[in-house]
Amino acid sequence: MTHSPPLRRYSLRPNTFWLLAPAILLLVVWTQIPFVLTIYHSFRRFNLLNPERQGFVGLENFHSQLTDPIFWTAVQNTLVLVGSVLAITVLLGLVLAVLFYQDFPGRALARTLVISPFFVMPVVSALIWKNMLMHPVYGLFAWIAQRLGQEPIDWLATYPMQSIVLMVSWQWTPFAMLLILTGLQSLSKEQLEAAKIDGANAWQEFRYIIVPHLAQTLSVVVMLETIFLLTIFAEIYASTSGGPGLATTTLPYLIYLKAFGEYRIGVAAAGAVFAVILANIVAIFVLRMIGRNLQGGRT
Amino acid sequence: MRLWKFLALALGLGSLALAQTTITIATVNNPDMITMQKLTPEFEKANPGIKVNWVVLPENELRQKVTTDIATNAGSYDVLTIGTYEAPIWGKNGWLVEMTGLPASYDLEDIIKPVRAGLSYQGKLYALPFYAESSMLYYRKDLFAAKRLTVPAQPTWTQAINWAKTLHNPSGGVYGICLRGLPGWGENMAFITTLVNTYGGRWFDENWRPQLTSPEWKQAIGQYVELVTKYGPPGVTGNGFTENLTLMSEGKCAMWIDATVAAGYLANPKTSKVADKIGFAKAPVATTPNGSHWLWSWALAIPKSSKKVEAAKTFITWATSKEYIALVGRTQGWVSAPPGTRYSTYNNPEYQKAAPFAKVVLDSINTADPTRPTLKPVPYTGIQFVGIPEFQAIGTQVGQFIAGIVAGRTSLDAGLAQAQAAVEKIMKEAGYLK
């Protein structure tokens, strides 16, 4: 046989399977064992500090989480954080991308500069914002406020969620911008010229040509950002520690608190299982939206 | 030929390393521990067989690392820095090596009694104190003198509140009072618990029912919130011990109530701008003197998981010995000597001369009684904490709610009601409440 049928070419022959087996096994071990362990622990009472009271408790950990008002506040905070950051970064990213799409002297340098926040480590960025910008005594904002004869604002205490949203948006806007800019570069100049000849103004160009063209890119941005933003932790840990009160306690931070602040591994594991469920629910919505957008983009 | 030389050299070094025992010590980045780290070469010179490896972290991170390490029996450390909260609980769990067989020259009877009791469980000692502390009032003598105010040896909270009002002068760069606001059972709750104690409140009644909505708690927390929001520096919910120490040593606070261990730092002209202007008094009292000042000790202990118990014991007997204290006195100045652990330190005329705060510190430590932390009886031991494994969860959560009240996110009543509900939940799940 010199010509194998096209379909056969990609199917695994038994001997290739055995060659791949170690890699597949490693992958399964790497990704699934932590998850299985999390599920296992979520059914146990397991407090690191209290070895005397351990054992299986059925659904008690889940019940404990679901009846805890703190848990629901955390879910709500997570959604608020992800939603606001998404809205801000996509809008700002879109505006910046359109601006940086234009030709102007020093564009390469400006592009590099505008991307740089994305390469700052989250903890470092949180500390910069907390101590150098927002601090009510030593911060730059306080200094500006005092120069203008205003009372300095204690940002992280007065507007905690807004401050976190600001920090995270600052970090993720470049990411959105970068992807959108790439999308823009695949737009054909002829199409824009044709629109101009037809008498379209700048707004119409943006609304009827650029945005529909970008639908696919925007969907990808939304999906990727949602996945990353659901796990935002370092900014909260380093700046507000989930407070004041519960103002910035998100689901990842709550799980961290249960596991490493209270050493209640069982309850933390139950929280983690819920986080996976929440991520899946959000993913379903996002994927649906993307599906619709992709169709919209085609027509 | 070269390769052979190199191999021979490498083997030689390897066998040298084998003859040495390396111990790993986990500790807090407080000034006294930094000094201990600096003086380690002296220890290594005296014990050539032992090499010391340091892991120095901020308090919260150290606690997490050490607790997960010991609870999972990981054995990464040979010496742990733990406090009077952990020592009895971990001793009871069988996680620590008992401190027996110490050399006679160590003089265990010289260790201050309440401190020794705080590190024991059922009469067995599980850690040796590196330094010990209570809490007290620091004040600026110059500012008080300018307003003709005098501070008695034992002030009341009514007086302290009036002083804060009189001396608050933010445009002059001085805030009336600095207090901890950073959430955490070892941060804001340590101070707040002593305040609640002296107003007559308690964490739990005799049947482990939480008491956070009692009138005593409301009065104490109300008072605290008023003080820090009206007469404190801005950003108080971000200020813990370290931040307040900086504010005080830079001359930004007229008063500060916190750990006695800060005295050496504040009275030292090398580290404090107001070294010659600091006054010392006992922590203020409201309804009852019981529990108005805490008792804490940072101590060194050996986990059961360590494979180098003997070397570790040699190190901690050195770091908590009279000789070590004398070494710090000689090399760093007596004002920096580790306080609160030994009667001999306080009988030493050189220390008495260098440390004007010595008497207040010793009195505060001696009168702190963890078995009677407030007016009414309680089912727990501990002054600024409750000696049960669940307290880290409880303290941290309540600390968050109180920071929420300070930041104006909830009212006093709503915040305390939420805290009460959260504590009830934890106590039910832990099996204390039916």
XYZ file of C-alpha atoms in Angstrom:
733
model
C 0.000 0.000 0.000
C 1.553 3.240 -1.076
C -1.447 5.530 -0.520
C -3.059 5.314 2.849
C -6.554 6.799 3.011
C -6.507 10.390 4.293
C -8.477 9.611 7.452
C -6.197 6.777 8.501
C -3.234 9.089 8.494
C -4.302 10.826 11.716
C -5.657 7.872 13.656
C -3.363 6.354 16.241
C -1.888 3.019 15.407
C -1.441 0.773 18.457
C 2.316 1.198 18.493
C 2.099 5.002 18.300
C -0.367 4.917 21.179
C 2.167 3.169 23.377
C 4.768 5.734 22.431
C 2.425 8.538 23.401
C 1.111 6.826 26.527
C 3.699 8.243 28.965
C 2.955 11.786 27.813
C -0.796 11.257 28.069
C -0.417 9.656 31.470
C 1.703 12.566 32.677
C -0.898 14.998 31.408
C -3.683 13.179 33.240
C -1.664 12.979 36.445
C -0.657 16.626 36.149
C -4.139 18.035 35.562
C -6.612 15.582 37.038
C -5.055 14.422 40.299
C -5.194 17.832 41.986
C -8.803 18.144 40.897
C -9.738 14.674 42.141
C -7.982 15.405 45.434
C -9.910 18.654 45.754
C -13.177 16.779 45.323
C -12.047 14.133 47.823
C -11.171 16.740 50.452
C -14.409 18.634 49.884
C -16.254 15.719 51.499
C -13.986 15.587 54.537
C -13.683 17.560 57.715
C -10.034 18.505 57.554
C -8.681 21.290 59.729
C -4.884 21.309 59.737
C -4.767 22.639 63.289
C -7.212 20.137 64.721
C -6.120 16.607 63.837
C -8.545 15.145 66.381
C -11.661 16.054 64.436
C -11.230 14.596 60.958
C -13.252 12.296 58.750
C -15.940 12.159 56.119
C -18.819 14.552 56.627
C -20.769 14.118 53.399
C -22.121 17.396 52.097
C -21.458 19.407 55.254
C -18.705 21.539 53.683
C -20.915 22.417 50.723
C -23.809 23.195 53.025
C -21.511 25.350 55.134
C -20.480 27.360 52.073
C -23.942 27.734 50.580
C -25.459 28.992 53.825
C -22.610 31.421 54.410
C -23.482 35.009 53.481
C -19.740 35.643 53.075
C -19.611 33.095 50.259
C -22.373 34.822 48.316
C -20.759 38.218 48.836
C -17.580 36.731 47.393
C -19.403 35.357 44.329
C -20.999 38.750 43.795
C -17.668 40.557 44.193
C -16.036 38.194 41.719
C -18.700 38.892 39.103
C -18.519 42.652 39.706
C -14.729 42.611 39.384
C -14.680 40.499 36.218
C -17.573 42.413 34.633
C -16.172 45.891 35.317
C -12.649 45.045 34.261
C -13.945 43.421 31.078
C -16.023 46.454 30.175
C -13.219 48.914 30.889
C -10.393 47.002 29.228
C -12.340 46.153 26.065
C -13.570 49.719 25.616
C -10.243 51.344 26.411
C -8.375 48.701 24.456
C -10.564 49.353 21.433
C -10.041 53.115 21.628
C -6.289 52.761 22.134
C -6.002 50.207 19.328
C -7.764 52.514 16.868
C -5.470 55.357 17.956
C -2.315 53.305 17.642
C -3.479 51.976 14.268
C -2.944 55.460 12.870
C 0.451 56.476 11.580
C 2.321 58.989 13.689
C 5.994 59.687 14.438
C 7.389 57.521 17.235
C 4.596 54.971 16.930
C 6.807 51.960 17.645
C 8.094 53.469 20.868
C 4.618 54.549 21.971
C 3.288 51.062 21.319
C 6.023 49.503 23.444
C 5.295 51.941 26.256
C 1.578 51.364 26.221
C 2.046 47.605 26.423
C 4.476 47.716 29.349
C 1.912 47.551 32.229
C 1.075 44.042 31.111
C 4.625 42.901 31.822
C 4.685 44.166 35.401
C 4.179 41.304 37.850
C 0.761 41.528 39.534
C 2.155 41.738 43.073
C 4.594 44.459 42.056
C 1.863 46.400 40.306
C -0.362 46.118 43.392
C 2.419 47.394 45.637
C 3.172 50.287 43.288
C -0.470 51.321 43.281
C -0.906 50.819 47.001
C 2.222 52.530 48.313
C 3.392 54.917 45.618
C 0.110 56.112 44.113
C -2.847 55.565 46.423
C -1.287 55.851 49.868
C -3.087 58.665 51.735
C 0.132 59.930 53.357
C 3.021 59.168 50.957
C 1.146 58.562 47.674
C 1.272 60.589 44.476
C -2.522 61.047 44.412
C -2.450 62.419 47.967
C 0.340 64.790 46.995
C -1.628 66.045 43.972
C -4.751 66.436 46.098
C -2.841 68.444 48.685
C -1.312 70.655 45.975
C -4.817 71.367 44.751
C -5.909 72.173 48.277
C -8.021 69.023 48.610
C -8.174 66.491 51.427
C -6.304 63.320 50.310
C -8.501 60.278 49.749
C -7.764 56.956 51.434
C -8.451 55.054 48.218
C -8.184 51.483 49.380
C -10.413 52.096 52.404
C -13.006 54.375 50.793
C -13.225 52.910 47.287
C -11.723 49.438 47.662
C -13.461 47.641 44.798
C -13.052 50.592 42.447
C -9.341 50.728 43.290
C -8.872 47.029 42.537
C -10.812 47.402 39.278
C -8.538 50.332 38.396
C -5.362 48.361 39.105
C -6.458 45.280 37.213
C -7.769 47.319 34.284
C -4.469 49.188 34.106
C -2.757 45.851 33.777
C -5.135 44.205 31.306
C -5.948 47.095 28.943
C -2.658 46.587 27.046
C -3.539 42.926 26.552
C -6.901 43.846 25.021
C -5.292 46.585 22.974
C -2.610 44.294 21.618
C -5.090 41.671 20.423
C -7.449 44.253 18.932
C -4.580 45.989 17.173
C -3.589 42.687 15.592
C -7.191 42.245 14.488
C -7.228 45.739 12.997
C -4.119 45.059 10.970
C -5.942 42.362 9.038
C -8.547 44.924 7.920
C -8.094 45.748 4.259
C -7.410 49.384 3.524
C -9.418 49.143 0.311
C -12.571 48.526 2.267
C -12.043 51.698 4.292
C -11.236 53.687 1.174
C -14.361 52.397 -0.516
C -16.401 53.512 2.478
C -14.809 56.942 2.346
C -15.667 57.272 -1.339
C -19.255 56.314 -0.464
C -19.229 59.310 1.916
C -18.955 57.584 5.281
C -17.695 59.755 8.142
C -15.223 58.596 10.803
C -17.933 57.400 13.194
C -19.741 55.435 10.486
C -16.446 53.897 9.430
C -15.802 52.837 13.004
C -19.326 51.609 13.675
C -20.082 49.773 10.387
C -16.677 48.560 9.229
C -14.162 48.400 12.080
C -16.414 47.016 14.845
C -18.010 44.238 12.729
C -14.590 43.303 11.441
C -13.346 43.062 15.016
C -16.256 40.954 16.325
C -14.193 37.807 16.281
C -11.162 39.408 17.931
C -13.345 40.999 20.595
C -14.908 37.635 21.385
C -11.469 36.111 21.830
C -10.416 39.007 24.065
C -13.537 38.615 26.205
C -13.083 34.877 26.515
C -9.372 34.949 27.380
C -9.768 37.805 29.823
C -12.696 36.143 31.561
C -10.618 33.033 32.129
C -7.721 35.018 33.603
C -9.777 37.555 35.541
C -11.784 34.914 37.396
C -8.555 33.924 39.129
C -7.315 37.429 40.046
C -5.666 37.098 43.432
C -2.300 38.827 43.809
C -3.675 42.372 43.509
C -6.212 41.741 46.260
C -3.754 39.914 48.485
C -1.132 42.638 48.268
C -3.355 45.703 48.519
C -6.599 45.207 50.473
C -6.445 41.653 51.856
C -10.061 41.223 50.823
C -11.254 44.181 52.893
C -12.208 46.465 54.397
C -14.990 44.293 55.646
C -15.766 42.003 52.748
C -15.579 44.700 50.080
C -12.933 42.990 47.960
C -13.227 39.371 49.074
C -13.578 37.456 45.817
C -13.979 33.715 45.413
C -10.257 32.979 44.894
C -9.383 35.125 47.906
C -12.034 33.448 50.048
C -10.666 30.014 49.138
C -7.195 31.222 50.039
C -8.483 32.520 53.400
C -10.209 29.250 54.225
C -7.144 27.207 53.281
C -4.247 29.317 54.574
C -5.845 31.754 57.010
C -8.112 29.286 58.762
C -6.483 25.995 57.701
C -9.906 24.502 56.949
C -8.881 22.453 53.939
C -12.254 20.717 53.609
C -14.237 23.947 53.414
C -11.658 25.477 51.072
C -11.925 22.448 48.776
C -15.712 22.790 48.677
C -15.213 26.448 47.757
C -12.830 25.433 44.990
C -15.394 23.003 43.570
C -17.903 25.868 43.488
C -15.344 28.076 41.766
C -14.975 25.462 39.034
C -18.751 25.326 38.647
C -18.958 29.124 38.477
C -16.171 29.272 35.890
C -18.043 26.739 33.785
C -21.302 28.663 33.995
C -19.547 31.861 32.954
C -17.743 29.990 30.181
C -21.035 28.661 28.806
C -22.455 32.198 28.617
C -19.299 33.594 27.068
C -19.079 30.795 24.495
C -22.719 31.318 23.533
C -22.114 35.013 23.108
C -19.074 34.281 20.991
C -21.027 31.816 18.865
C -23.625 34.488 18.175
C -20.941 37.068 17.428
C -19.170 34.798 14.998
C -22.389 34.384 13.045
C -23.036 38.119 13.297
C -19.571 38.789 11.972
C -20.190 36.688 8.896
C -23.380 38.401 7.711
C 44.977 15.829 34.815
C 43.095 19.002 35.650
C 39.816 17.142 35.767
C 41.210 14.752 38.371
C 42.306 17.621 40.545
C 38.932 19.162 40.247
C 37.185 15.911 41.179
C 39.460 15.376 44.147
C 38.737 18.897 45.335
C 35.007 18.408 44.918
C 35.124 15.134 46.886
C 37.129 16.810 49.610
C 34.587 19.610 49.927
C 31.780 17.072 49.886
C 33.195 15.136 52.817
C 33.716 18.387 54.694
C 30.075 19.263 54.173
C 29.067 15.833 55.450
C 30.834 16.414 58.740
C 28.711 19.516 59.290
C 25.064 19.598 60.259
C 23.001 22.312 58.616
C 19.911 23.429 60.477
C 17.177 25.513 58.885
C 15.542 28.149 61.054
C 12.274 29.874 60.195
C 11.767 33.231 61.853
C 10.002 36.595 61.755
C 11.591 39.733 60.278
C 11.294 41.699 63.548
C 14.348 43.784 64.571
C 15.395 41.410 67.379
C 15.396 38.398 65.048
C 17.449 40.323 62.488
C 20.008 40.877 65.258
C 19.969 37.134 66.012
C 20.691 36.474 62.362
C 23.562 38.964 62.406
C 25.131 37.311 65.458
C 24.954 33.785 64.008
C 28.687 33.740 63.060
C 29.441 33.833 66.805
C 27.355 30.690 67.250
C 28.976 28.948 64.313
C 32.416 29.822 65.695
C 31.528 28.254 69.048
C 29.905 25.195 67.385
C 31.973 24.409 64.282
C 29.914 21.297 63.536
C 26.698 23.260 62.953
C 25.852 25.524 60.059
C 22.781 27.751 60.218
C 20.464 28.427 57.310
C 17.879 31.224 57.729
C 14.375 31.657 56.369
C 13.192 35.124 57.417
C 9.635 36.192 56.569
C 6.973 38.703 57.618
C 4.791 37.463 60.469
C 1.693 36.421 58.497
C 3.658 34.551 55.855
C 5.885 32.882 58.397
C 2.824 31.615 60.271
C 1.334 30.138 57.120
C 4.558 28.420 56.082
C 5.308 27.063 59.525
C 1.753 25.899 60.208
C 1.309 24.056 56.918
C 4.793 22.599 57.287
C 4.207 21.187 60.736
C 0.611 20.051 60.166
C 1.579 18.095 57.057
C 4.756 16.804 58.716
C 6.850 18.135 55.823
C 9.979 18.709 57.905
C 11.470 21.667 56.017
C 12.589 23.411 59.207
C 14.564 22.369 62.265
C 13.740 25.404 64.366
C 10.426 27.248 64.272
C 9.606 30.654 65.644
C 6.201 30.347 67.289
C 4.213 32.222 69.889
C 2.283 31.620 73.084
C -0.777 30.855 70.942
C 0.795 27.991 69.022
C 3.065 26.431 71.671
C 0.380 24.833 73.911
C -1.901 23.800 71.014
C 0.903 22.240 69.008
C 2.379 20.683 72.135
C -0.992 19.062 72.800
C -1.085 17.769 69.194
C 2.298 16.149 69.728
C 3.955 18.198 67.008
C 6.801 19.651 69.072
C 9.848 18.219 70.827
C 9.597 18.725 74.581
C 12.270 20.999 76.037
C 14.013 18.658 78.449
C 17.638 17.922 79.224
C 18.775 21.542 79.068
C 22.233 22.247 80.536
C 22.269 23.461 84.162
C 23.960 26.697 83.086
C 20.820 27.525 81.107
C 19.054 28.245 84.435
C 15.414 27.530 83.607
C 14.319 29.154 86.907
C 15.577 32.481 85.545
C 12.845 32.500 82.849
C 10.015 34.858 83.796
C 7.168 32.713 85.193
C 4.099 33.825 83.156
C 6.170 33.503 79.971
C 7.290 29.990 80.828
C 3.707 29.019 81.693
C 2.494 30.442 78.390
C 4.824 28.161 76.428
C 3.838 25.012 78.321
C 1.012 22.513 78.052
C 0.143 20.500 81.166
C 3.400 21.498 82.803
C 5.584 20.428 79.876
C 7.683 23.128 78.214
C 7.536 23.092 74.392
C 9.474 26.205 73.397
C 12.121 28.550 74.792
C 11.344 32.287 74.810
C 13.466 34.467 72.536
C 11.736 37.601 73.690
C 8.511 38.286 75.507
C 6.232 41.242 75.594
C 3.148 42.822 77.027
C 1.502 45.967 75.705
C 1.863 49.500 76.999
C 1.302 53.177 76.265
C 4.003 55.175 74.503
C 3.626 58.953 74.555
C 5.530 62.057 73.506
C 6.759 63.775 76.653
C 7.440 67.057 74.816
C 3.900 67.345 73.393
C 2.305 66.408 76.711
C 4.476 68.945 78.573
C 3.568 71.706 76.098
C -0.122 71.210 76.975
C 0.693 70.750 80.680
C -0.605 67.185 80.687
C 0.849 64.587 83.048
C 0.588 60.858 82.554
C 0.149 58.707 85.666
C 1.769 55.270 85.901
C -1.638 53.682 85.263
C -3.821 55.906 83.006
C -7.524 55.346 82.317
C -9.181 55.197 78.913
C -11.164 58.366 79.680
C -7.846 60.190 80.131
C -6.339 58.644 77.011
C -9.327 59.719 74.884
C -9.082 63.296 76.174
C -5.350 63.421 75.481
C -5.902 62.186 71.934
C -8.459 64.967 71.375
C -6.185 67.653 72.821
C -3.029 66.637 70.981
C -4.518 65.804 67.567
C -2.902 68.245 65.147
C -2.787 66.791 61.630
C -1.726 70.051 59.975
C 1.277 70.040 62.328
C 2.022 66.466 61.260
C 1.020 64.865 64.570
C -1.963 62.562 65.008
C -3.615 62.201 68.406
C -3.327 58.429 68.669
C -1.949 55.596 66.538
C -3.547 52.176 66.883
C -3.525 49.001 64.832
C -6.177 48.737 62.128
C -4.771 46.102 59.762
C -7.088 43.068 59.859
C -5.717 39.866 61.339
C -5.982 37.928 64.593
C -2.393 38.871 65.409
C -2.790 42.443 64.151
C -5.827 44.618 64.908
C -7.552 41.942 66.993
C -4.634 41.632 69.426
C -5.043 45.257 70.446
C -8.836 45.307 70.153
C -9.213 42.241 72.368
C -7.308 43.963 75.197
C -9.558 47.006 74.774
C -12.711 44.856 74.899
C -11.301 43.007 77.938
C -10.745 46.167 79.944
C -14.251 47.405 79.096
C -15.460 44.146 80.678
C -16.270 42.252 77.471
C -15.312 38.679 76.571
C -15.175 36.545 73.421
C -17.294 33.692 74.814
C -19.395 33.046 77.875
C -18.906 29.892 79.988
C -20.901 27.826 77.449
C -18.842 29.033 74.442
C -21.621 31.339 73.237
C -20.039 34.279 71.340
C -20.594 37.667 73.009
C -19.812 40.072 70.175
C -23.125 41.919 70.305
C -22.909 42.529 74.066
C -22.985 46.133 75.365
C -19.323 45.865 76.404
C -18.208 45.020 72.853
C -20.375 47.796 71.417
C -18.928 50.349 73.801
C -15.324 49.263 73.261
C -15.506 49.018 69.466
C -17.487 52.270 69.251
C -14.761 53.979 71.261
C -12.031 52.438 69.095
C -13.693 53.460 65.828
C -14.157 57.028 67.056
C -10.520 57.252 68.154
C -8.931 55.944 64.965
C -11.227 57.773 62.564
C -11.209 61.160 64.331
C -7.784 61.324 65.983
C -5.737 58.756 64.070
C -3.628 58.908 60.911
C -5.384 58.296 57.570
C -5.228 54.803 56.143
C -5.551 53.173 59.554
C -6.951 49.903 58.141
C -3.539 49.372 56.517
C -1.521 49.970 59.695
C -0.235 47.038 61.728
C 2.558 46.874 64.284
C 5.351 47.669 61.824
C 3.559 50.606 60.190
C 2.716 52.147 63.568
C 6.275 51.649 64.778
C 7.465 53.670 61.764
C 4.863 56.404 62.346
C 5.766 56.667 66.030
C 9.539 56.664 65.480
C 9.150 59.412 62.857
C 7.314 61.544 65.399
C 3.890 61.411 63.743
C 1.928 60.125 66.759
C 1.320 61.747 70.142
C 0.399 58.346 71.643
C 0.586 54.720 70.678
C -0.564 51.630 72.556
C 1.191 48.478 71.425
C 3.765 45.802 72.173
C 6.398 46.581 74.817
C 9.044 45.176 72.500
C 8.912 48.422 70.504
C 10.417 50.303 73.466
C 14.001 49.328 72.660
C 13.548 50.502 69.085
C 11.859 53.782 70.023
C 14.373 54.654 72.753
C 17.333 53.988 70.484
C 18.610 57.204 68.804
C 19.876 55.107 65.866
C 16.383 53.977 64.918
C 14.100 56.675 66.292
C 13.836 60.414 65.690
C 12.108 60.894 69.053
C 14.331 58.663 71.212
C 14.782 61.276 73.935
C 11.117 62.349 73.967
C 9.374 59.008 74.515
C 7.476 58.397 77.737
C 6.248 55.006 78.934
C 3.159 54.070 80.944
C 0.946 51.051 81.455
C -1.790 50.339 78.925
C -4.951 52.318 79.825
C -7.676 50.707 81.941
C -11.466 51.150 81.708
C -13.793 48.960 83.786
C -11.307 46.302 84.870
C -7.499 46.086 84.894
C -7.733 42.413 83.863
C -6.765 41.833 80.269
C -5.942 45.488 79.587
C -2.450 44.440 78.507
C -1.508 41.270 76.716
C 1.091 38.569 77.157
C 3.016 37.267 74.194
C 6.306 35.613 73.558
C 8.129 34.819 70.372
C 9.799 31.538 71.150
C 11.923 28.947 69.419
C 10.704 25.371 69.153
C 11.725 22.153 67.410
C 9.182 20.270 65.285
C 8.880 16.493 65.712
C 9.640 16.189 61.998
C 13.179 17.557 62.406
C 15.992 15.049 61.897
C 18.556 17.274 63.604
C 17.007 17.701 67.046
C 20.319 17.859 68.943
C 21.846 20.561 66.733
C 18.577 22.495 66.795
C 18.464 22.306 70.594
C 22.055 23.551 70.792
C 21.066 26.564 68.717
C 17.944 27.520 70.636
C 19.591 27.162 74.032
C 22.275 29.519 72.716
C 19.811 32.060 71.280
C 17.748 32.226 74.487
C 20.630 32.057 76.986
C 21.992 34.672 79.384
C 25.195 34.652 77.314
C 23.285 35.607 74.175
C 21.569 38.504 75.941
C 24.960 39.673 77.199
C 26.372 39.343 73.679
C 23.624 41.583 72.256
C 24.186 44.033 75.125
C 27.896 44.155 74.357
C 27.696 44.385 70.581
C 24.408 46.223 69.895
C 23.999 48.242 73.096
C 22.004 47.149 76.149
C 18.893 49.016 75.003
C 18.538 46.399 72.225
C 18.851 43.346 74.487
C 15.964 40.863 73.991
C 13.430 41.880 76.645
C 10.918 40.041 78.774
C 12.457 36.602 79.070
C 14.782 36.523 82.084
C 14.765 37.982 85.592
C 18.544 38.382 85.315
C 18.158 40.901 82.467
C 16.021 43.107 84.706
C 18.409 42.741 87.648
C 21.299 43.822 85.474
C 22.274 47.429 86.363
C 23.581 48.033 82.863
C 20.211 47.137 81.358
C 18.347 49.218 83.950
C 20.485 52.201 83.034
C 20.085 51.774 79.271
C 16.378 50.908 79.291
C 14.190 53.495 81.046
C 11.148 51.351 80.224
C 12.407 48.210 81.985
C 10.209 48.515 85.060
C 6.954 49.156 83.138
C 7.676 46.194 80.861
C 8.464 43.805 83.693
C 5.389 44.921 85.688
C 3.141 44.551 82.650
C 4.395 41.055 81.898
C 4.165 39.989 85.536
C 0.591 41.228 85.966
C -0.759 39.776 82.715
C -2.873 36.737 83.625
C -4.024 34.610 80.645
C -6.378 32.614 82.866
C -8.382 35.721 83.921
C -8.476 37.936 80.832
C -11.500 40.015 81.857
C -14.054 40.749 84.568
C -16.316 37.749 84.025
C -15.134 34.123 83.868
C -14.262 32.657 80.466
C -13.832 29.052 79.249
C -10.540 29.825 77.480
C -6.989 30.921 78.303
C -5.219 33.765 76.535
C -5.514 37.538 76.840
C -5.292 38.901 73.291
C -6.339 35.589 71.769
C -8.518 32.598 72.601
C -6.404 29.475 73.006
C -8.324 27.196 70.625
C -7.306 26.058 67.105
C -10.320 27.818 65.592
C -9.277 31.250 66.844
C -7.159 32.101 63.794
C -10.303 31.782 61.677
C -12.461 33.674 64.156
C -9.969 36.462 64.854
C -9.165 37.098 61.224
C -12.799 37.194 60.180
C -13.856 39.518 63.013
C -10.814 41.687 62.267
C -12.133 42.114 58.715
C -15.586 43.135 59.934
C -14.120 45.698 62.331
C -11.943 47.153 59.550
C -15.215 47.397 57.591
C -16.754 49.460 60.401
C -13.660 51.709 60.561
C -13.785 52.261 56.794
C -17.455 53.227 57.135
C -18.761 50.347 55.024
C -21.090 49.062 57.729
C -22.526 50.584 60.864
C -21.231 49.507 64.258
C -24.329 47.426 65.020
C -24.507 45.770 61.601
C -20.772 45.007 61.582
C -20.847 43.405 65.017
C -24.000 41.430 64.148
C -22.248 40.037 61.056
C -19.184 39.205 63.143
C -21.338 37.467 65.751
C -23.079 35.374 63.077
C -19.749 34.389 61.496
C -18.273 33.345 64.860
C -21.400 31.361 65.768
C -21.135 29.508 62.482
C -17.496 28.570 62.996
C -18.133 27.476 66.596
C -21.088 25.332 65.556
C -19.101 23.615 62.826
C -16.192 23.043 65.201
C -18.543 21.334 67.645
C -18.413 23.774 70.570
C -22.055 24.795 70.139
C -24.933 22.449 69.537
